[in-house]
Every structure is written in structure tokens, then in C-alpha cells.
Coordinates of C-alpha atoms and ligand atoms in Angstrom, one line a residue:
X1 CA -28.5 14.1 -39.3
X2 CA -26.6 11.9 -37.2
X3 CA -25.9 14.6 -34.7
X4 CA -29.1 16.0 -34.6
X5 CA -30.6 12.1 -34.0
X6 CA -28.2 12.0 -30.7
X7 CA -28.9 15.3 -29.6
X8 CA -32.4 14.5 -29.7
X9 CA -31.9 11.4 -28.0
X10 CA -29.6 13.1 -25.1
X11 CA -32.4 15.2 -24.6
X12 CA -35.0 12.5 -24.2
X13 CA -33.4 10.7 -22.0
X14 CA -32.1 13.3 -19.8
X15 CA -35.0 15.8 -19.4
X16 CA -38.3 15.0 -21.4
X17 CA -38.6 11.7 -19.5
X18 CA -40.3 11.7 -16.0
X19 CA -39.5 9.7 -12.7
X20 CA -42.2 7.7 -12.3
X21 CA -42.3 7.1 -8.6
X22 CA -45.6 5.6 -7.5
X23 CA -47.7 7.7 -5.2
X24 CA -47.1 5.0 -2.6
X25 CA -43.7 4.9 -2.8
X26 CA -41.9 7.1 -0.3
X27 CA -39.0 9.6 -1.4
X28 CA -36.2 9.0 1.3
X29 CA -33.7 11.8 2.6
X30 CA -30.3 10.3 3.2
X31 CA -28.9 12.4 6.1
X32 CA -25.6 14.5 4.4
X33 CA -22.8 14.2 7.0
X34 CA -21.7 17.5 8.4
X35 CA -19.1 19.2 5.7
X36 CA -20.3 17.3 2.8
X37 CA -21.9 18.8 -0.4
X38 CA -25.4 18.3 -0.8
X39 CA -25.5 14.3 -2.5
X40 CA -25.8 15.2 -6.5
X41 CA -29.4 14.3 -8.1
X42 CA -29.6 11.0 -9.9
X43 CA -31.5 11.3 -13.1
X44 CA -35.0 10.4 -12.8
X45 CA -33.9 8.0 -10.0
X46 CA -34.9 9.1 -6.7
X47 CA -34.1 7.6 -3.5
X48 CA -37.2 5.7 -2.5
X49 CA -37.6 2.9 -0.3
X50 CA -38.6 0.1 -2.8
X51 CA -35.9 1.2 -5.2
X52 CA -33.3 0.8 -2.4
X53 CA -34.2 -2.2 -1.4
X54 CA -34.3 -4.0 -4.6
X55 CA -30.5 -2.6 -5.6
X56 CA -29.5 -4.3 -2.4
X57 CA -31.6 -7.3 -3.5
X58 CA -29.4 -7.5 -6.5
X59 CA -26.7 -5.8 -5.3
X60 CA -26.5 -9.5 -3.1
X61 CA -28.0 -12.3 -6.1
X62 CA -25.7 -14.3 -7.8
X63 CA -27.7 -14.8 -10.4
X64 CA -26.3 -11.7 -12.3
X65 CA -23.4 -14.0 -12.7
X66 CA -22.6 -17.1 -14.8
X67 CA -23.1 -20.0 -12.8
X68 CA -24.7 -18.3 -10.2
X69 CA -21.9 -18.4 -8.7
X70 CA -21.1 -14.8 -7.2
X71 CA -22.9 -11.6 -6.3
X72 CA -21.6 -8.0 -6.2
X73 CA -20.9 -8.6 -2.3
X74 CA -18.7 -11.7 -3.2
X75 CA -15.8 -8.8 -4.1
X76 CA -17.6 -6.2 -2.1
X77 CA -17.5 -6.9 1.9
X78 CA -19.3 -4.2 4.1
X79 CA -17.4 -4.9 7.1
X80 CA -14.1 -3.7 4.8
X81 CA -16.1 -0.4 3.8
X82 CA -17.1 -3.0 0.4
X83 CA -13.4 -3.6 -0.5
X84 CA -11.8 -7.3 -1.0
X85 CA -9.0 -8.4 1.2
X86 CA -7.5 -10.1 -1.2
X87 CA -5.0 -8.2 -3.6
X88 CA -7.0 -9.6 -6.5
X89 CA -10.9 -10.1 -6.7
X90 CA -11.6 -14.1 -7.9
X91 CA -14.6 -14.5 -10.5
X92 CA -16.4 -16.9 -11.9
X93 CA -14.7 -20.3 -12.5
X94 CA -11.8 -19.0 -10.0
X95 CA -10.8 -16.7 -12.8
X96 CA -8.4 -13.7 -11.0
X97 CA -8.2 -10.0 -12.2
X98 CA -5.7 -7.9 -12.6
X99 CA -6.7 -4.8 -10.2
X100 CA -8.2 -4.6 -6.6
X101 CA -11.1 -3.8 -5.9
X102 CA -12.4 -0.7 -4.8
X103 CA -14.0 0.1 -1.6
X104 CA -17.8 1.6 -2.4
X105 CA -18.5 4.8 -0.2
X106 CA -19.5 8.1 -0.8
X107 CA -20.2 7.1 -4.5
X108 CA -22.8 9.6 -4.9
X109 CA -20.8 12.5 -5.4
X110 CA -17.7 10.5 -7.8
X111 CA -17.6 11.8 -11.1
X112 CA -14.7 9.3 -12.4
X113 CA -15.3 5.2 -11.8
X114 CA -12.8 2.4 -11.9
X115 CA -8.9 2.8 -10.7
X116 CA -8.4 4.1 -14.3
X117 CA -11.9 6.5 -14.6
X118 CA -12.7 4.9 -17.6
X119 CA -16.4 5.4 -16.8
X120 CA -17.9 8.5 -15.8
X121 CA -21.4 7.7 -14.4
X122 CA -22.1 5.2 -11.7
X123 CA -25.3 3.8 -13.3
X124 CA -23.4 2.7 -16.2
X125 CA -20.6 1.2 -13.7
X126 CA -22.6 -1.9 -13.2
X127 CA -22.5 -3.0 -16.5
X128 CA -18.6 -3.6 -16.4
X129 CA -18.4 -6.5 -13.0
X130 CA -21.5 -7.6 -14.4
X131 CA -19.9 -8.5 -18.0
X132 CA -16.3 -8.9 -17.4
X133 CA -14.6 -12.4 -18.4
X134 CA -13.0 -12.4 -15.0
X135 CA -15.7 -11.3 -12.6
X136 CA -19.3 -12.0 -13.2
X137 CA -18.3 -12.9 -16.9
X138 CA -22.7 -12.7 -17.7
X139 CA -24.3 -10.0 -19.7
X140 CA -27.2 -7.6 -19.3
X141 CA -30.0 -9.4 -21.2
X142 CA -28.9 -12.8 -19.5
X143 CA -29.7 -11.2 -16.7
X144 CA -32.7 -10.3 -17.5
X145 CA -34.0 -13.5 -18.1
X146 CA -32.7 -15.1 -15.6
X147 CA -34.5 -12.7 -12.8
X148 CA -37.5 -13.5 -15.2
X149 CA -37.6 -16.9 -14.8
X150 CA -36.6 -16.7 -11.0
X151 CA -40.2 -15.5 -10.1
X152 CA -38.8 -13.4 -7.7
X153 CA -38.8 -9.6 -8.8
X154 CA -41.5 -9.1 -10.8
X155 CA -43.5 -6.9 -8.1
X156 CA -40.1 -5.7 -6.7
X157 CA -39.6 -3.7 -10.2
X158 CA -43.2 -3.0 -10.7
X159 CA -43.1 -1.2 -6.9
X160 CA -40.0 0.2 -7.0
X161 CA -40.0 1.7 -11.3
X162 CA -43.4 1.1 -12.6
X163 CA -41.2 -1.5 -15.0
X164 CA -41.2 -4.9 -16.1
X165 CA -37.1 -6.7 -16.0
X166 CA -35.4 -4.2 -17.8
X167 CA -31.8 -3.3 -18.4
X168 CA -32.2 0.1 -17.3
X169 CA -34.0 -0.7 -14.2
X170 CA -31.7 -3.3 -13.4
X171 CA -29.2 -0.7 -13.3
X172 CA -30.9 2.4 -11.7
X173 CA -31.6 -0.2 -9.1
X174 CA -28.1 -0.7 -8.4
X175 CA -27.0 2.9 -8.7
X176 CA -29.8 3.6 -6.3
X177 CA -28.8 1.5 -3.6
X178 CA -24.9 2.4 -4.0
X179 CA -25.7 5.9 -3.6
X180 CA -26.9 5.3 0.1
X181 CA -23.6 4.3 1.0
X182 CA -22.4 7.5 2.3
X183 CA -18.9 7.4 4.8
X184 CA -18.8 10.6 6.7
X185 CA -18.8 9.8 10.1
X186 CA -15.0 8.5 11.3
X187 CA -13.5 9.4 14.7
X188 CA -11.6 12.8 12.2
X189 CA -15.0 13.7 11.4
X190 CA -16.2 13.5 15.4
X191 CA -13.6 15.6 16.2
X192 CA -14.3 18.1 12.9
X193 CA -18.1 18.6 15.0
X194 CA -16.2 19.0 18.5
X195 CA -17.8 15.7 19.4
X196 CA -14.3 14.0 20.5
X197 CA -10.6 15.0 20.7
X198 CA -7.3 13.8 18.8
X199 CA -4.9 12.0 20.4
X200 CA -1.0 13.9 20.0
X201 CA 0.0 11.5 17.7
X202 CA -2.7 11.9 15.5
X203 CA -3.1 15.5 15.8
X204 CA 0.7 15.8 14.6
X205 CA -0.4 13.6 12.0
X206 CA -3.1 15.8 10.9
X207 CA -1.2 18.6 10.4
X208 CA 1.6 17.0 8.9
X209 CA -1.2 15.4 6.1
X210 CA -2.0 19.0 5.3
X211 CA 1.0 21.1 5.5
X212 CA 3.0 21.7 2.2
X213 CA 5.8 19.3 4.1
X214 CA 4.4 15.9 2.9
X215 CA 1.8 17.4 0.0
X216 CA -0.8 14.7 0.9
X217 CA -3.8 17.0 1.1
X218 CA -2.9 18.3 -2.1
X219 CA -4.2 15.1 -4.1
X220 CA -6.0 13.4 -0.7
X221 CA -7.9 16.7 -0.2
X222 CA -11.4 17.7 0.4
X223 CA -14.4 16.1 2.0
X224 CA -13.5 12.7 0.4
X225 CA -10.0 12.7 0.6
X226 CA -10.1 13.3 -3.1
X227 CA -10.2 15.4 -5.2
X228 CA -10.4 12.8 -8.3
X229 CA -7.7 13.5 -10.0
X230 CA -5.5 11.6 -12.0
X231 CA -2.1 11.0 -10.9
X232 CA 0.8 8.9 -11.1
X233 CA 2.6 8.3 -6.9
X234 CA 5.3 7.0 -8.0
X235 CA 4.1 3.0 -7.3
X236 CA 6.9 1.6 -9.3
X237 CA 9.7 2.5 -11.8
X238 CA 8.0 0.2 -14.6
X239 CA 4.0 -0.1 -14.4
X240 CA 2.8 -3.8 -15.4
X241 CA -0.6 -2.0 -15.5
X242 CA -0.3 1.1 -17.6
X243 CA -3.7 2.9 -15.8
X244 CA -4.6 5.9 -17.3
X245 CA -3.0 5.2 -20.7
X246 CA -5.4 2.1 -21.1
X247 CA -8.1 4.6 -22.1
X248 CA -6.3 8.1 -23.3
X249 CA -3.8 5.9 -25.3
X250 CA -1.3 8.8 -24.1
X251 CA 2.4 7.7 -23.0
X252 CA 2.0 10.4 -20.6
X253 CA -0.8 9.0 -19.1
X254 CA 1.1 5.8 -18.4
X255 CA 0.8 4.8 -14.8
X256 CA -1.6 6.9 -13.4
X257 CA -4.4 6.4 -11.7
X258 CA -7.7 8.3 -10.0
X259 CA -6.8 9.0 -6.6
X260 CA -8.6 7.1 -3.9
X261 CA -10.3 8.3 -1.2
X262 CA -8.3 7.8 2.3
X263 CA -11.5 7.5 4.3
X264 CA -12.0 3.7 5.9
X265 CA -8.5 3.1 4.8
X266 CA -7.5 1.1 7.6
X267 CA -10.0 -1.5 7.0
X268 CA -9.3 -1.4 2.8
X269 CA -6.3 -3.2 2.3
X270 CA -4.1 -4.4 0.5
X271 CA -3.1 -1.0 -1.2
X272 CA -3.1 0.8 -4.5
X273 CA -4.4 -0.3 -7.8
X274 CA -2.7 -3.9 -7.7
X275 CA -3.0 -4.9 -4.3
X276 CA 0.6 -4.6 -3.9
X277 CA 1.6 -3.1 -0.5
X278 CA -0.2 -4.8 2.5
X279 CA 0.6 -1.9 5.4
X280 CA 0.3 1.5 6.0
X281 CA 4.1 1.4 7.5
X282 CA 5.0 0.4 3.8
X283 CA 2.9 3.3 2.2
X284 CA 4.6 5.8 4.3
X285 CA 8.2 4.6 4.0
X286 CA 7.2 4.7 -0.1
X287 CA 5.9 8.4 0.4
X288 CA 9.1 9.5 2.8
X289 CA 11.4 7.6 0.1
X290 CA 9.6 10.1 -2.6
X291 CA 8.7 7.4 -4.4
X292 CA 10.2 5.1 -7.0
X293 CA 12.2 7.3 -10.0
X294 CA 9.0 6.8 -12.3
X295 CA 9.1 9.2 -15.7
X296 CA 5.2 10.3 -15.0
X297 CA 5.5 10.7 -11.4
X298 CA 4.0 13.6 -10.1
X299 CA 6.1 16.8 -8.8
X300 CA 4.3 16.3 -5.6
X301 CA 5.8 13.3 -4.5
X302 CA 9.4 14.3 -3.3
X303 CA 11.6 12.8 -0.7
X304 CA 10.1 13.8 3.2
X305 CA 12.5 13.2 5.0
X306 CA 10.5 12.3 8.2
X307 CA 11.4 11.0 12.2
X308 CA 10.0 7.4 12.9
X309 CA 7.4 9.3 15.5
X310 CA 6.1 11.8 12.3
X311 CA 5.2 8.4 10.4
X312 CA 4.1 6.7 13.3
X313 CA 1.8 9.9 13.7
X314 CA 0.6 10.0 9.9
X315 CA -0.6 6.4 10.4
X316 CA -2.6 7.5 13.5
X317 CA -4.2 9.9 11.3
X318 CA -5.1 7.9 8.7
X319 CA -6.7 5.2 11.3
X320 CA -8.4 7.8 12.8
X321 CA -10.4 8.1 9.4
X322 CA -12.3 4.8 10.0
X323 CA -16.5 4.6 10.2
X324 CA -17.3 1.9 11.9
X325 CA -21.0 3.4 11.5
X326 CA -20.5 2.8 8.4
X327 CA -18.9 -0.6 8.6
X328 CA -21.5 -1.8 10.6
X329 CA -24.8 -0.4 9.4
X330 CA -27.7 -2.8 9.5
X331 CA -29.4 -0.5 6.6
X332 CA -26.4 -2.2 3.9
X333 CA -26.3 -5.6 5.5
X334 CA -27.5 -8.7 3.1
Ligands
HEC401 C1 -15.0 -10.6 -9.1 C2 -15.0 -9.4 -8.2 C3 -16.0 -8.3 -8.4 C4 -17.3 -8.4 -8.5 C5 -18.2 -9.7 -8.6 C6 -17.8 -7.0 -8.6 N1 -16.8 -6.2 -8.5 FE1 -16.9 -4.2 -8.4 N2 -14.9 -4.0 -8.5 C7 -14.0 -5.1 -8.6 C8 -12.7 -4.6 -9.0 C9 -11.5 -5.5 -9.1 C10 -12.8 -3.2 -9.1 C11 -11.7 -2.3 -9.6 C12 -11.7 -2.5 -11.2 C13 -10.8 -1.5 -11.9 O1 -10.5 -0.5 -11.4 O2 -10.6 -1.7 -13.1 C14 -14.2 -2.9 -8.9 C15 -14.7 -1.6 -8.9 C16 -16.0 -1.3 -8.7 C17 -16.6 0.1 -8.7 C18 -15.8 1.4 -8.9 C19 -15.7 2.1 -7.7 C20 -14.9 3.5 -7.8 O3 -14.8 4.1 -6.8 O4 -14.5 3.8 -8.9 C21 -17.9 0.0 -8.5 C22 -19.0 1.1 -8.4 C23 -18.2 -1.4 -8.4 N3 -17.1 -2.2 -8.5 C24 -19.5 -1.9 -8.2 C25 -19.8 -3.3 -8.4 C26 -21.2 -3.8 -8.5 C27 -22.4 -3.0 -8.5 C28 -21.1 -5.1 -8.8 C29 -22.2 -6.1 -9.1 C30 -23.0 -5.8 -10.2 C31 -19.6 -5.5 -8.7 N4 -18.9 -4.3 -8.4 C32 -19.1 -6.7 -8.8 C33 -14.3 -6.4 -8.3 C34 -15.6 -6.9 -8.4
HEC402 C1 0.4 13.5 -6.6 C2 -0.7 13.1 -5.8 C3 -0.5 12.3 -4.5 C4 0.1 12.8 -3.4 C5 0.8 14.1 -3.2 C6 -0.1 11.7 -2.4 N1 -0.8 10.7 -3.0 FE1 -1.4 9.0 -2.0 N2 -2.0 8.2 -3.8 C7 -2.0 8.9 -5.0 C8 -2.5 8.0 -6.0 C9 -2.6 8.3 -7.5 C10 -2.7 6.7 -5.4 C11 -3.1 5.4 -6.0 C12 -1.9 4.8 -6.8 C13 -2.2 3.4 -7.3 O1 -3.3 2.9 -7.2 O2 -1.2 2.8 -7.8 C14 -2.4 6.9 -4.0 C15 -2.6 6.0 -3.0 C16 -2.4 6.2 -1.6 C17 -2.8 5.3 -0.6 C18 -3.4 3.9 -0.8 C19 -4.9 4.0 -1.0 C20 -5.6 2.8 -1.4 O3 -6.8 2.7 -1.2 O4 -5.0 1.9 -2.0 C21 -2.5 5.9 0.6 C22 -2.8 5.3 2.0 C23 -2.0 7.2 0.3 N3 -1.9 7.3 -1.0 C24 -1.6 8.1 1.3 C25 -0.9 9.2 1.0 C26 -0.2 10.0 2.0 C27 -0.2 9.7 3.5 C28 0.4 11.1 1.3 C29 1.3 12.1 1.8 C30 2.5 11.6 2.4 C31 0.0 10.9 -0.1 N4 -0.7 9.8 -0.2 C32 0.4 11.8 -1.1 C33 -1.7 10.2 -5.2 C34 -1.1 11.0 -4.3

């Protein structure tokens, strides 16, 4: 009975319901970068215009945190492609984290959230900053109340979902907005549409990111420099944060983590899941070293053996991956 009851609710939710968008409410195309997939539907969430601009309205308030003290953007900086510069985020009440935090681009098309992929759907994402004890350390029906008795956003949900301050629009709104921010247009991807050349350093860098020498394209691959996998580099020998594990439970899942995305990754340091490395010289010596001698470490990661200009070279690469489109886009801007 059980089953049949969530079955029955799956399938309200995902294809009985409708997507009310008002007949005034314009449906926006975001423009796909050349090379990318088409951007995956949302459920019953289209982009429109009013729906944008009110998940950038929260995605910006404070008061979906205690105190209202700190937004989204207080760990999320657009000019660093939405990462934090420091190696850990600071909350509410100066309370610090244990993980830094993630740049936001290209979100749209991620199927795994978090360093760990402990959650698989980018709506439900927001509910995590917004309740954690060391970020915004509020909850959802707080929330709610509070942007009640702010005044401010009744019309704003009205416009944008046909919906008094709920929970669900709260969070469509959010996931709405974060699915705009779509990377694809770094001096690499100029080059990719004949638009620019490669300097030699980073075109020997290029090749040496995707030749079966260094392996990098193998887990850094695709459109995203991802393919969202989960894999242990070889960060340490001992892992203070055990990643994967903390949700599979698995010993063999200790120390791995989803692989990031290389794009904007000059402007997204410090590195890896802790903040730990501050350079891209340090990354590559850890990659040409093969890596610390880490039970889980994948059979990828081997010793590479490469000439100070073939490092300087992969570093040129991986700057050459940089938006600044992106960086500096009025559209995501407070
Ligand atoms: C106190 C700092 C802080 C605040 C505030 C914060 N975040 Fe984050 N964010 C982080 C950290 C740290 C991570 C990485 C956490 C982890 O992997 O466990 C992260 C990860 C994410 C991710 C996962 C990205 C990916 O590629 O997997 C999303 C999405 C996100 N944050 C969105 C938001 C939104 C939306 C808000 C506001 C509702 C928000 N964040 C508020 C620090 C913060
Ligand atoms: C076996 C898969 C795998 C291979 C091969 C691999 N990486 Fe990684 N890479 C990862 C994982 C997993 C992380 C995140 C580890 C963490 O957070 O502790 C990472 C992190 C990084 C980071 C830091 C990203 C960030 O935002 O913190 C850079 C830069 C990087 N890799 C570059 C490279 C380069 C260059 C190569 C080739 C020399 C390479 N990687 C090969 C899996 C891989």
C-alpha cells in the first residue's frame, strides 16, 4: 500500500501537475554555448523572466539566514565564477565549514550536487546551505515567514508561480535562477569556434590534457570538464574528510569525491574539496608526483614524469579555460 501511495505521489508530482506560467509571463531561451547539450528541462519550472528574477532576489537576501546575517552570494562571488576565496566558507555567528565551496556554473546539466553527490537534483540543493548549522543554520518554514512578514515578495511569487510563500516556490525559484548560469564561452571555447588561436604553450598543454600521457581528460572530459564521476586523486595518504563514504557508508568509497569541472579554474581557488592547495603549480607537481600512495586512489593517477615547460604548458591550458563573460555578466550581478 505503501508503495503504491509513493508511486502515486511520484507521479503527481512529476507529470499530472502543470506549469502554471501566467500568460504574461514570458518563457526565456538561454542561448546553449556552441558544443553543449541542449540545457535539460526543469520540471514544471520554466525559464521565465519573473521566475529568474526572483531566484536572484533570494539567491542575494539574507534573510534566508538566521540573523540575517548572510545570503547565498555571501559564499558565492560572481567575479570567482560563485566560488569563495577562502579555503572554508564562514556562516552564521562566524561558524566555519569543513569543505569549500563550490563554484556555480553550468548547473543545469549536473546530475550529482555537493563535493560528495549526496544530492541528486539541484532544486532540492538549496535546502542544505539554507539549513546547515554552519552556513545559513535557518530552516525552510522560517523562511517562509520571514519573506512574509518582509512585505516584499508577495507579488514577486504571485508573478513569477501563481503562488503565495511557499517552500516549493522558494526553491524552484532558486533552481530557476541557478540554471541561467551557463560557462561556455572561455578563450578554449573561442578557439574550439575558430574565433581566436592558442598560444604554443597552451596548445602543448592542450594536447598533453587529452593524450593518454597525463589521463586528465579521462575524468576532466567532456563539455564540462566532467564527466561526474566519483573518484579518489590521490589528495592525501589519510583523508580527514572521508567524501564519498559519508553517504555509501563503503570503505571503498573513502576519499573520493565528484570531479569538478576545470572550467573558470583560474579564478576558483583554493583547490579540491578542502581548500587545501592554493596554486595550479602545486596541483600539477601533485599530478606529475602521481599522487600521494592513497589505498582508493584511482589507476589513472600515475607518476608523469613531465619537463618544467610541459607543466608550465598544462597551466596555460587550464587558464585558458577562464569566462570572463561569464564573470562579468550584468544579467547575474546583485
Ligand atoms: C556559508 C557559506 C555558504 C552559503 C551561505 C551557501 N553556500 Fe552553497 N556551498 C557552500 C559550500 C561549502 C559548498 C560545498 C559543500 C559540500 O560539498 O559539502 C556549497 C555547495 C553548493 C552547491 C553545489 C554545487 C555543485 O556543483 O555540486 C550549490 C548548488 C550551492 N552551494 C548553492 C547555494 C545556494 C542556492 C545558497 C543559498 C540558499 C548557498 N549555496 C549558500 C557554501 C555556502
Ligand atoms: C581519476 C580521475 C582524475 C584524473 C585522471 C585527474 N583528476 Fe583532477 N581531480 C579529480 C578529482 C576527484 C578531484 C577533486 C579532489 C578533491 O576535491 O579532493 C580533482 C581535482 C582537480 C583540480 C582542482 C579542481 C578544484 O576546483 O578544486 C584540478 C585543477 C585538476 N584536478 C586538474 C587535473 C589535471 C591537470 C589532471 C591531469 C594531469 C587531472 N586533474 C587528472 C580527478 C581526476
Amino acid at each position: 500500500m505503501r508503495i503504491i501511495l509513493v508511486i502515486l505521489g511520484c507521479c503527481l508530482l512529476i507529470s499530472c501537475s502543470k506549469d502554471p506560467v501566467l500568460a504574461d509571463n514570458k518563457i526565456i531561451e538561454i542561448t546553449v554555448p556552441t558544443g553543449f547539450p541542449p540545457i535539460p528541462p526543469a520540471q514544471n519550472n520554466a525559464f521565465t523572466e519573473a521566475r529568474i528574477d526572483l531566484g536572484k532576489k533570494l539567491f542575494f537576501e539574507k534573510l534566508l539566514s538566521e540573523n540575517n546575517s548572510i545570503s547565498c552570494g555571501s559564499c558565492h562571488f560572481q567575479e570567482l565564477a560563485f566560488s569563495d576565496p577562502a579555503q572554508v566558507s564562514t556562516g552564521v555567528d562566524g561558524r566555519v565549514g569543513f569543505r569549500n565551496a563550490q563554484p556555480l556554473f553550468n548547473l543545469a546539466y549536473k546530475t550529482l550536487f555537493f563535493r560528495d553527490g549526496g544530492v541528486k537534483n539541484l532544486r532540492l540543493s538549496s535546502l542544505n546551505p539554507i539549513s546547515n548549522h554552519d552556513e545559513m543554520n535557518s530552516d525552510i518554514v522560517r523562511v517562509i515567514q520571514r519573506l512574509k512578514n518582509s512585505g516584499k515578495y508577495t507579488n514577486d511569487f504571485q508573478r513569477a508561480y501563481q503562488d503565495t510563500i511557499s517552500a516549493l516556490s522558494i526553491l524552484n525559484a532558486l533552481e530557476c535562477f541557478q540554471r541561467t548560469l551557463i560557462s561556455g564561452n572561455s578563450k578554449y571555447d573561442q578557439w574550439k569556434r575558430g574565433e581566436t588561436t592558442l598560444s604554443s604553450s597552451e596548445e602543448l598543454g592542450r594536447s598533453l590534457f587529452f593524450s593518454s600521457r597525463t589521463n586528465c581528460a579521462q575524468c576532466h572530459g567532456g563539455f564540462n570538464f566532467s564527466f561526474e564521476e566519483i573518484r579518489a586523486n590521490g589528495l592525501f595518504e589519510t583523508y580527514a574528510d572521508s567524501g564519498r563514504q559519508r553517504i555509501t557508508t563503503l570503505p571503498e568509497d573513502r576519499g573520493k569525491f565528484v570531479v569538478p569541472s576545470l572550467r573558470n579554474i583560474s579564478v576558483t581557488g583554493p583547490y579540491m574539496h578542502n581548500g587545501s592547495i592554493t596554486t595550479l603549480d602545486e596541483i600539477i607537481n601533485l599530478y606529475d608526483a602521481g599522487g600521494a600512495n592513497f589505498e582508493n586512489k584511482d589507476s589513472l593517477i600515475l607518476p608523469l614524469n613531465l619537463s618544467n615547460n610541459e607543466k608550465q604548458a598544462l597551466i596555460d591550458f587550464l587558464k585558458s579555460l577562464t569566462d570572463d563573460s561569464f564573470l562579468n555578466n550584468p544579467a547575474f550581478k546583485q
